[in-house]
Coordinates of C-alpha atoms in Angstrom, one line a residue:
Chain A
M1 CA -1.0 -30.0 61.3
T2 CA -3.2 -30.2 58.2
D3 CA -2.0 -30.0 54.6
T4 CA -3.4 -26.5 54.0
E5 CA -1.3 -25.0 56.8
K6 CA 1.9 -26.2 55.1
L7 CA 1.2 -24.2 51.9
P8 CA 3.6 -21.3 51.4
V9 CA 2.2 -18.2 52.9
Q10 CA 2.3 -14.9 51.0
P11 CA 5.1 -12.8 52.3
K12 CA 3.7 -10.1 54.6
R13 CA 3.7 -6.7 53.0
K14 CA 5.0 -3.7 54.7
G15 CA 3.1 -0.5 54.1
L16 CA 0.8 0.0 51.0
T17 CA 0.0 -2.5 48.4
R18 CA 0.7 -1.6 44.8
R19 CA -2.9 -0.7 44.1
Q20 CA -3.0 1.6 47.1
K21 CA 0.2 3.3 46.0
R22 CA -1.2 3.8 42.5
S23 CA -4.4 5.5 43.7
L24 CA -2.4 7.7 46.2
S25 CA -0.1 8.9 43.4
R26 CA -3.1 9.6 41.1
G27 CA -4.7 11.6 43.9
I28 CA -1.6 13.7 44.3
Q29 CA -1.5 14.4 40.6
Y30 CA -5.1 15.6 40.6
A31 CA -4.4 17.8 43.7
V32 CA -1.4 19.5 42.0
F33 CA -3.4 20.2 38.9
V34 CA -6.4 21.7 40.7
A35 CA -4.1 23.8 42.8
A36 CA -2.3 25.1 39.7
V37 CA -5.6 26.1 38.0
I38 CA -6.8 27.9 41.2
A39 CA -3.6 29.7 41.5
F40 CA -3.8 30.9 37.9
A41 CA -7.4 31.9 38.2
V42 CA -6.8 33.9 41.4
S43 CA -3.6 35.6 40.4
A44 CA -4.6 36.7 36.8
D45 CA -6.2 40.2 36.6
W46 CA -9.4 39.2 34.8
G47 CA -10.7 42.7 34.7
R48 CA -7.8 44.0 32.7
L49 CA -7.8 40.9 30.5
R50 CA -11.5 41.4 29.7
N51 CA -10.9 45.0 28.9
Q52 CA -8.1 44.2 26.5
F53 CA -9.4 41.0 24.8
A54 CA -13.2 40.8 25.2
Q55 CA -14.8 44.1 24.3
V56 CA -18.1 43.0 22.9
D57 CA -18.8 46.2 20.9
I58 CA -15.4 45.9 19.1
A59 CA -16.1 42.2 18.4
E60 CA -19.5 43.1 17.0
R61 CA -18.0 45.7 14.6
M62 CA -15.8 42.9 13.1
F63 CA -18.8 41.1 11.7
P64 CA -19.5 40.2 8.9
D65 CA -16.1 41.2 7.5
V66 CA -14.1 38.8 9.6
I67 CA -16.1 35.9 8.0
T68 CA -16.9 37.1 4.5
L69 CA -13.4 38.6 3.9
A70 CA -10.8 37.3 6.3
L71 CA -11.9 33.8 6.9
K72 CA -12.8 33.4 3.2
N73 CA -9.3 34.5 2.2
T74 CA -7.7 32.2 4.8
V75 CA -9.6 29.3 3.4
L76 CA -8.9 30.3 -0.2
F77 CA -5.1 30.6 0.5
T78 CA -5.1 27.2 2.3
V79 CA -7.1 25.3 -0.3
T80 CA -5.1 26.6 -3.3
G81 CA -1.8 26.0 -1.4
F82 CA -2.9 22.5 -0.6
A83 CA -3.8 21.8 -4.2
V84 CA -0.4 23.0 -5.4
G85 CA 1.3 21.1 -2.7
L86 CA -0.6 17.9 -3.4
A87 CA 0.2 18.0 -7.2
L88 CA 3.9 18.8 -6.6
G89 CA 4.2 16.4 -3.7
M90 CA 2.8 13.6 -5.9
V91 CA 5.4 14.3 -8.6
I92 CA 8.2 14.4 -6.0
A93 CA 7.1 11.2 -4.3
L94 CA 7.1 9.4 -7.6
M95 CA 10.5 10.8 -8.4
R96 CA 11.7 9.6 -5.0
L97 CA 10.5 6.1 -5.8
S98 CA 11.9 6.2 -9.3
S99 CA 14.5 3.7 -10.5
V100 CA 16.3 6.6 -12.2
G101 CA 19.1 7.8 -9.9
P102 CA 19.0 11.6 -10.7
Y103 CA 15.3 11.8 -10.1
R104 CA 15.7 10.3 -6.7
W105 CA 18.5 12.7 -5.8
L106 CA 16.6 15.7 -7.0
A107 CA 13.5 14.7 -5.0
G108 CA 15.7 14.1 -2.0
I109 CA 17.4 17.5 -2.2
Y110 CA 14.0 19.3 -2.7
I111 CA 12.6 17.6 0.4
E112 CA 15.6 18.3 2.6
I113 CA 15.6 22.0 1.6
F114 CA 12.0 22.8 1.8
R115 CA 11.4 20.8 4.9
G116 CA 14.4 22.4 6.6
L117 CA 13.5 26.0 5.9
P118 CA 10.9 28.0 7.9
A119 CA 7.9 28.7 5.8
L120 CA 8.4 32.4 6.5
L121 CA 11.7 32.4 4.5
I122 CA 9.9 30.8 1.6
F123 CA 7.3 33.5 1.6
I124 CA 10.0 36.2 1.6
F125 CA 11.8 34.4 -1.1
I126 CA 8.7 34.3 -3.3
G127 CA 7.9 37.9 -2.5
V128 CA 11.3 39.4 -3.1
A129 CA 13.7 37.1 -4.9
V130 CA 11.4 35.8 -7.7
P131 CA 10.5 39.3 -8.9
L132 CA 14.2 40.3 -8.8
A133 CA 15.3 37.2 -10.7
F134 CA 12.6 37.4 -13.4
P135 CA 11.8 41.0 -13.8
G136 CA 8.7 41.7 -15.7
T137 CA 7.1 38.3 -15.0
E138 CA 4.1 38.2 -12.8
I139 CA 3.0 35.1 -10.9
I140 CA -0.4 34.2 -12.1
G141 CA -3.2 35.2 -9.8
G142 CA -1.2 38.0 -8.0
T143 CA -1.1 37.6 -4.3
Y144 CA -3.3 34.5 -4.5
G145 CA -0.9 32.9 -6.9
K146 CA 2.1 33.8 -4.8
V147 CA 0.5 32.4 -1.6
A148 CA -0.6 29.2 -3.4
L149 CA 3.0 28.8 -4.7
A150 CA 4.7 29.5 -1.4
L151 CA 2.4 27.3 0.7
G152 CA 2.5 24.7 -2.0
L153 CA 6.3 24.6 -2.1
V154 CA 6.5 24.0 1.7
A155 CA 3.6 21.6 1.8
A156 CA 4.9 19.5 -1.2
A157 CA 8.0 18.6 0.8
Y158 CA 6.0 17.1 3.7
M159 CA 3.3 15.6 1.4
A160 CA 5.9 14.0 -0.8
E161 CA 7.2 12.0 2.2
T162 CA 3.7 11.1 3.3
I163 CA 2.7 10.0 -0.2
R164 CA 5.9 8.0 -0.6
A165 CA 5.2 6.2 2.7
G166 CA 1.6 5.5 1.6
I167 CA 2.7 4.0 -1.8
Q168 CA 5.2 1.8 0.0
A169 CA 2.6 0.7 2.4
V170 CA 0.6 -0.9 -0.4
P171 CA 1.6 -4.6 -0.4
K172 CA 4.1 -5.6 -3.1
G173 CA 1.7 -8.3 -4.5
Q174 CA -0.6 -5.5 -5.7
M175 CA 2.0 -4.2 -8.2
E176 CA 2.9 -7.8 -9.2
A177 CA -0.8 -8.7 -9.8
A178 CA -1.3 -5.6 -11.9
R179 CA 1.9 -6.1 -13.9
S180 CA 1.1 -9.8 -14.5
L181 CA -2.3 -8.7 -15.9
G182 CA -0.4 -6.6 -18.4
F183 CA -0.5 -3.1 -16.8
S184 CA 2.4 -0.9 -17.6
P185 CA 4.2 0.4 -14.5
A186 CA 2.7 3.8 -14.8
R187 CA -0.8 2.6 -15.4
A188 CA -0.5 0.1 -12.5
M189 CA 0.6 3.0 -10.3
V190 CA -2.4 5.2 -11.3
S191 CA -5.1 2.6 -11.4
V192 CA -4.2 0.3 -8.6
I193 CA -1.5 1.6 -6.2
I194 CA -2.2 5.3 -5.8
P195 CA -6.0 4.8 -5.0
Q196 CA -5.0 2.4 -2.2
A197 CA -2.2 4.6 -1.0
F198 CA -4.6 7.6 -0.6
R199 CA -6.8 5.6 1.6
I200 CA -3.9 5.0 3.9
I201 CA -2.6 8.6 3.9
L202 CA -5.9 10.5 4.1
P203 CA -5.5 11.2 7.9
P204 CA -2.0 12.6 7.7
L205 CA -2.9 14.6 4.6
T206 CA -5.8 16.2 6.5
N207 CA -3.3 17.0 9.2
E208 CA -1.2 18.8 6.6
L209 CA -4.2 20.8 5.7
V210 CA -4.6 22.0 9.3
L211 CA -0.9 23.0 9.4
L212 CA -1.3 24.9 6.1
F213 CA -4.4 26.7 7.4
K214 CA -2.2 28.2 10.1
D215 CA 0.8 28.9 7.8
S216 CA -1.5 30.9 5.6
S217 CA -1.1 33.8 8.1
L218 CA 2.4 34.3 6.7
V219 CA 0.9 36.0 3.7
L220 CA 1.3 39.3 5.5
F221 CA 5.0 39.2 4.6
L222 CA 4.1 39.4 0.9
G223 CA 2.3 42.7 1.5
V224 CA -1.5 42.5 0.8
T225 CA -4.2 44.9 -0.2
L226 CA -7.1 45.5 2.1
G227 CA -9.3 43.0 0.2
E228 CA -6.6 40.3 0.4
R229 CA -6.2 40.3 4.2
E230 CA -6.7 37.0 5.9
L231 CA -7.6 36.3 9.6
S232 CA -4.3 37.1 11.3
K233 CA -3.6 40.2 9.3
Y234 CA -7.1 41.4 9.6
G235 CA -7.1 40.8 13.3
R236 CA -3.8 42.6 13.9
D237 CA -4.9 45.6 11.7
L238 CA -8.1 46.0 13.6
A239 CA -6.3 45.6 16.9
S240 CA -4.0 48.5 16.2
Q241 CA -6.9 50.6 14.9
T242 CA -8.9 50.2 18.0
A243 CA -5.9 49.9 20.4
N244 CA -7.5 46.8 21.7
S245 CA -6.7 43.1 21.4
T246 CA -10.3 41.8 21.0
P247 CA -9.9 41.3 17.2
I248 CA -7.0 39.0 17.9
L249 CA -9.2 36.8 20.1
V250 CA -12.0 36.8 17.5
A251 CA -9.5 35.9 14.7
G252 CA -8.2 33.1 16.9
L253 CA -11.7 31.7 17.5
C254 CA -12.2 31.7 13.7
Y255 CA -9.2 29.5 13.2
L256 CA -10.5 27.1 15.8
L257 CA -13.9 27.2 14.0
I258 CA -12.2 25.3 11.1
T259 CA -9.4 23.4 12.7
I260 CA -11.4 21.7 15.5
P261 CA -14.0 20.1 13.2
L262 CA -11.2 19.1 10.8
G263 CA -9.4 17.4 13.7
F264 CA -12.7 15.5 14.5
V265 CA -12.8 14.4 10.8
V266 CA -9.2 13.2 11.0
R267 CA -9.9 11.1 14.1
R268 CA -13.0 9.7 12.5
M269 CA -11.1 8.7 9.4
E270 CA -8.3 7.2 11.5
A271 CA -10.8 5.1 13.4
K272 CA -12.4 3.9 10.2
A273 CA -9.0 3.1 8.6
Q274 CA -8.2 1.1 11.8
E275 CA -11.4 -0.8 11.3
A276 CA -10.7 -1.6 7.7
V277 CA -7.4 -3.2 8.6
K278 CA -9.0 -5.6 11.1
Chain B
M1 CA 2.6 -33.5 -25.0
K2 CA -0.9 -33.1 -26.3
S3 CA 0.0 -31.2 -29.5
G4 CA 3.1 -30.4 -31.4
R5 CA 3.3 -26.7 -30.5
T6 CA 5.6 -25.6 -27.7
E7 CA 3.9 -23.0 -25.6
I8 CA 6.6 -22.4 -22.9
R9 CA 10.3 -23.0 -23.5
V10 CA 12.8 -22.4 -20.8
S11 CA 16.4 -23.0 -21.6
A12 CA 19.6 -22.8 -19.4
L13 CA 17.8 -20.6 -17.0
H14 CA 19.8 -19.2 -14.1
K15 CA 18.7 -16.8 -11.4
S16 CA 20.6 -15.5 -8.5
F17 CA 19.6 -13.2 -5.6
G18 CA 23.0 -11.7 -4.6
D19 CA 25.1 -14.7 -3.6
N20 CA 22.1 -17.0 -3.5
H21 CA 22.1 -19.1 -6.7
V22 CA 18.4 -20.1 -6.8
L23 CA 18.1 -21.5 -10.3
R24 CA 21.1 -23.4 -11.7
G25 CA 20.3 -24.1 -15.3
I26 CA 16.7 -25.1 -15.9
D27 CA 15.5 -26.6 -19.2
L28 CA 11.8 -27.1 -19.5
E29 CA 9.3 -27.3 -22.4
I30 CA 5.6 -27.2 -22.0
G31 CA 3.4 -28.0 -25.0
Q32 CA 0.1 -26.4 -25.8
G33 CA -2.8 -27.7 -23.7
E34 CA -0.3 -29.4 -21.3
V35 CA -0.8 -29.3 -17.5
V36 CA 2.6 -29.4 -15.7
C37 CA 2.9 -29.6 -11.9
V38 CA 6.1 -28.4 -10.4
I39 CA 6.8 -29.9 -7.0
G40 CA 9.7 -29.8 -4.6
P41 CA 10.8 -28.7 -1.1
S42 CA 10.6 -25.1 -0.1
G43 CA 13.6 -23.1 -1.3
S44 CA 14.0 -25.5 -4.3
G45 CA 13.4 -22.5 -6.7
K46 CA 10.1 -23.7 -8.1
S47 CA 8.3 -20.4 -7.4
T48 CA 11.2 -18.5 -8.7
L49 CA 11.1 -20.6 -11.9
L50 CA 7.4 -19.8 -12.3
R51 CA 7.9 -16.1 -11.7
C52 CA 10.7 -16.1 -14.3
V53 CA 8.2 -17.4 -16.9
N54 CA 6.3 -14.1 -16.9
L55 CA 9.4 -12.1 -15.9
L56 CA 8.2 -11.0 -12.5
E57 CA 11.7 -12.1 -11.7
E58 CA 14.4 -11.0 -14.1
P59 CA 16.5 -14.1 -15.1
S60 CA 20.2 -13.8 -14.5
G61 CA 20.9 -16.0 -17.6
G62 CA 19.2 -18.2 -20.1
E63 CA 16.1 -17.8 -22.2
V64 CA 12.4 -17.9 -21.7
H65 CA 10.0 -18.2 -24.6
V66 CA 6.2 -18.0 -24.3
G67 CA 4.0 -18.5 -27.3
G68 CA 6.8 -17.7 -29.7
A69 CA 7.9 -14.5 -28.0
E70 CA 11.3 -14.3 -26.3
L71 CA 10.7 -12.7 -22.9
T72 CA 14.4 -12.4 -22.1
D73 CA 14.9 -10.2 -25.2
P74 CA 15.7 -6.7 -23.7
D75 CA 13.5 -5.1 -26.4
V76 CA 10.4 -7.3 -25.8
D77 CA 7.1 -5.6 -25.1
I78 CA 6.7 -7.3 -21.8
D79 CA 3.2 -5.9 -21.1
A80 CA 1.9 -7.3 -24.4
V81 CA 3.4 -10.7 -23.7
R82 CA 2.0 -10.8 -20.2
R83 CA -1.5 -10.2 -21.5
R84 CA -1.3 -13.8 -22.9
I85 CA -0.1 -15.2 -19.6
G86 CA -2.5 -15.4 -16.6
M87 CA -0.9 -15.6 -13.2
V88 CA -2.5 -16.8 -9.9
F89 CA -0.8 -16.0 -6.6
Q90 CA -0.6 -17.7 -3.3
Q91 CA -1.9 -14.6 -1.6
F92 CA -4.7 -14.0 -4.2
N93 CA -3.6 -10.3 -4.6
L94 CA -7.1 -9.1 -5.5
F95 CA -7.4 -5.3 -5.5
P96 CA -9.1 -4.6 -2.1
H97 CA -10.5 -1.2 -3.0
L98 CA -12.6 -2.6 -5.9
T99 CA -15.6 -4.9 -6.0
V100 CA -15.3 -8.4 -7.4
T101 CA -16.7 -7.2 -10.8
E102 CA -14.5 -4.1 -10.8
N103 CA -11.5 -6.4 -10.2
L104 CA -12.4 -8.2 -13.4
T105 CA -13.3 -5.2 -15.5
L106 CA -10.5 -2.7 -14.6
P107 CA -7.7 -4.7 -16.2
Q108 CA -9.9 -5.4 -19.3
R109 CA -10.7 -1.8 -19.7
R110 CA -7.3 -0.3 -18.9
V111 CA -5.1 -2.9 -20.6
L112 CA -7.2 -4.4 -23.4
R113 CA -9.2 -1.2 -23.9
R114 CA -12.5 -3.1 -24.0
G115 CA -15.7 -1.2 -23.8
K116 CA -17.7 -0.9 -20.6
A117 CA -20.4 -3.3 -21.7
E118 CA -18.1 -5.9 -23.1
A119 CA -15.9 -5.9 -20.1
A120 CA -18.9 -6.4 -17.8
R121 CA -20.2 -9.2 -20.0
V122 CA -16.8 -11.0 -19.9
A123 CA -16.5 -10.4 -16.2
A124 CA -20.0 -11.9 -15.5
E125 CA -19.2 -14.9 -17.7
N126 CA -16.0 -15.7 -16.0
L127 CA -17.5 -15.2 -12.5
R128 CA -20.1 -17.8 -13.5
R129 CA -17.4 -20.2 -14.6
V130 CA -15.8 -20.1 -11.2
G131 CA -19.2 -20.3 -9.5
L132 CA -19.2 -16.9 -7.9
A133 CA -21.8 -15.0 -10.0
E134 CA -23.7 -14.0 -6.8
K135 CA -20.6 -12.3 -5.3
A136 CA -20.3 -9.9 -8.2
D137 CA -20.8 -6.8 -6.1
A138 CA -19.0 -7.9 -2.9
Y139 CA -15.7 -6.6 -1.8
P140 CA -12.8 -9.1 -1.6
S141 CA -12.5 -8.6 2.2
S142 CA -16.0 -10.1 2.6
L143 CA -15.0 -13.3 0.8
S144 CA -13.4 -16.5 2.1
G145 CA -9.9 -17.3 0.9
G146 CA -11.2 -19.9 -1.4
Q147 CA -13.7 -17.5 -3.0
Q148 CA -11.0 -14.8 -3.3
Q149 CA -8.7 -17.3 -5.1
R150 CA -11.5 -18.2 -7.5
V151 CA -12.1 -14.5 -8.2
A152 CA -8.4 -14.1 -8.9
I153 CA -8.6 -17.0 -11.4
A154 CA -11.6 -15.4 -13.0
R155 CA -9.7 -12.1 -13.2
A156 CA -6.8 -13.8 -15.0
L157 CA -9.2 -15.7 -17.3
A158 CA -11.1 -12.5 -18.3
M159 CA -8.0 -11.3 -20.1
G160 CA -8.2 -14.4 -22.4
P161 CA -4.8 -15.8 -21.6
E162 CA -3.2 -18.7 -23.6
V163 CA -1.2 -19.9 -20.6
M164 CA -2.0 -19.9 -16.9
L165 CA 0.6 -19.9 -14.2
F166 CA -0.3 -20.9 -10.6
D167 CA 2.0 -20.2 -7.7
E168 CA 0.9 -22.4 -4.8
P169 CA -2.7 -21.4 -5.3
T170 CA -4.0 -23.4 -2.4
S171 CA -1.2 -23.0 0.1
A172 CA -2.8 -20.0 1.9
L173 CA -6.2 -21.6 2.2
D174 CA -7.9 -23.4 5.1
P175 CA -8.0 -27.1 4.2
E176 CA -11.8 -27.3 3.7
L177 CA -11.6 -24.5 1.0
V178 CA -8.9 -26.1 -1.1
G179 CA -11.3 -28.3 -3.0
D180 CA -13.3 -25.5 -4.6
V181 CA -10.1 -23.9 -6.1
L182 CA -8.8 -27.3 -7.3
A183 CA -12.2 -28.0 -9.0
V184 CA -11.9 -24.8 -11.0
M185 CA -8.3 -25.6 -12.0
R186 CA -9.4 -29.1 -13.0
M187 CA -12.2 -27.6 -15.2
L188 CA -9.6 -25.4 -16.9
A189 CA -7.3 -28.3 -17.5
D190 CA -10.2 -30.3 -19.0
E191 CA -10.9 -27.3 -21.3
G192 CA -7.4 -27.6 -22.7
M193 CA -5.7 -24.6 -21.0
T194 CA -1.9 -24.7 -20.9
M195 CA -1.1 -24.7 -17.2
M196 CA 2.1 -24.6 -15.1
V197 CA 1.2 -25.2 -11.5
V198 CA 3.6 -25.0 -8.5
T199 CA 1.8 -27.0 -5.8
H200 CA 2.0 -29.3 -2.8
E201 CA -1.3 -30.9 -3.7
M202 CA -0.2 -34.4 -4.7
T203 CA -3.7 -35.7 -5.5
F204 CA -4.2 -32.9 -7.9
A205 CA -0.8 -33.5 -9.5
R206 CA -1.5 -37.2 -9.8
E207 CA -5.0 -36.9 -11.3
V208 CA -4.8 -33.7 -13.4
A209 CA -1.3 -33.2 -14.5
D210 CA 0.1 -34.5 -17.7
R211 CA 3.6 -34.1 -16.4
V212 CA 5.2 -33.7 -13.0
V213 CA 8.5 -31.9 -12.5
F214 CA 10.4 -32.4 -9.3
M215 CA 12.9 -29.6 -8.4
D216 CA 15.5 -29.5 -5.7
G217 CA 18.4 -27.3 -5.1
G218 CA 17.7 -25.1 -8.2
V219 CA 17.7 -27.9 -10.7
V220 CA 15.1 -30.2 -12.3
V221 CA 15.7 -33.6 -10.7
E222 CA 12.9 -35.6 -12.3
D223 CA 10.5 -34.9 -15.1
G224 CA 7.9 -37.4 -16.3
T225 CA 4.3 -38.5 -16.1
P226 CA 2.7 -38.5 -12.6
E227 CA 2.9 -42.3 -12.4
E228 CA 6.7 -42.1 -13.1
V229 CA 7.6 -39.2 -10.8
I230 CA 5.1 -39.7 -7.9
G231 CA 4.4 -43.4 -8.4
R232 CA 7.9 -44.8 -9.0
P233 CA 10.4 -42.0 -8.4
R234 CA 13.9 -42.9 -9.6
H235 CA 15.8 -40.5 -7.5
E236 CA 16.5 -40.8 -3.8
R237 CA 15.8 -37.0 -3.3
T238 CA 12.3 -37.4 -4.9
R239 CA 11.5 -40.4 -2.8
H240 CA 12.7 -38.6 0.3
F241 CA 10.6 -35.5 -0.5
L242 CA 7.5 -37.5 -1.3
S243 CA 7.7 -39.6 1.9
R244 CA 7.9 -36.5 4.0
L245 CA 5.1 -34.8 2.2
L246 CA 2.7 -37.8 2.2
D247 CA 3.4 -38.7 5.9
P248 CA 4.8 -35.7 7.7
A249 CA 4.2 -37.2 11.1
M250 CA 6.7 -40.0 10.3
A251 CA 9.6 -37.7 9.4
D252 CA 12.8 -37.9 11.5
V253 CA 14.8 -34.9 12.8
E254 CA 17.6 -34.5 10.3
E255 CA 20.7 -32.4 9.7
E256 CA 20.4 -29.6 7.3
T257 CA 21.9 -30.9 4.0
S258 CA 24.4 -28.9 2.0
D259 CA 22.5 -29.1 -1.2
Q260 CA 19.8 -26.8 0.1
V261 CA 19.7 -23.5 -1.8
G262 CA 21.5 -20.7 -0.1
K263 CA 24.1 -22.8 1.7
E264 CA 26.8 -22.4 -0.9
P265 CA 27.7 -19.5 -3.1

């Protein structure tokens, strides 16, 4: 006997190796997926679907209004709501981080309430309760002001938590360095901490913008004039006029026209932020 | 002391973090133009002492005076006093979103309300002093640790401080980068800056310091010239610390001693 024959032999495997098992399981997953897609494609009644959702002449009639009016209003509602939410969210985040107890509690209560309520209820509240409580007062900007306020109130709760996390993610040494140079706490926050925090939270804030974009459809609960209709309302109105759902599909595509590029931008920014950390 | 005026006076200073009594009655005076190195084992409270001198840590008891102002007075304008005290951190703490020049100009503009041109002039002048004029437009992340620390020193100098505090300024640096930072500090000392330096660099302490303070367990154990404290230490604790610092490979495994901070309430 030579030395090599005495070496411990690998135990003999029964059946498949781990690698073989893995590729077999992967193969089964693919097969199930393809089978499901085929079953769906065969069983759906495409003729009726096309009739109901893809009437080209109805779709053509929607242009250019769906862009110049509906999409424009959706973007307008979203951007103003985002602006209100950002300003209010910043104030609440700073209150949440304050050393003054009552400020912290107030901010905490605000966040819990507005994060816990469906956006729909906030819209109804703004539309019904505010005019009842303050008769004779008008929210500036009419419907546009109401939407900005309602969307902003909801967004502020989420954004406040995001901004707070961003501020806390800035290393403690930054505040210490600023204070030791003679910055007051407020000035250090504005000049040194918040600019760095915003770099960190840009991706989640953009996500919030996408969420708001979709929530802007809730404006229909405020009651809008023809000129104030946004994508969802516009699509639904046209759908009932024509007794056909094609406008819904077109409105949906218009949402994706904005949200998909925004999603790309967020991923790009996240990758860039990742690179900066390295 | 080089001159009669006392720049920093610390008396009966106490500091606790919860149950942890870190500073147990520190008395220390530093005269104008004096360079004082504070040495001691980790956890001895030397960094806490330094941070109490510009009130980054709130003392639990005692008084701190800098340049005639009492920092421990509850009604003191701390931002105004801090403008006279430059601080250099172990981790540099440059503002990463700003260029080197902007790091130097932002505090001048926002805190001292200097004009754009003057702030830029002072920034360029101080970058030249620390030998980094060519890095004016770089971002901190593209600089080596030693360069970042020199920018941090320049940023503090641009505010025109009367006192400079250094909190282990070379401890986060690769060994070959330490020399550049120490050279800048030596230059400042030669120019007559009042300096309080927490450090482990014994060569720097021996050659540049006017006085060396050895701290252990939250008290000042020894205070004297470098020859006295480093050359002929009188206390066993000082000798023990120095022998471990100068020849770490020869140290024995030892029991934790009870006089280490944090062991007793």
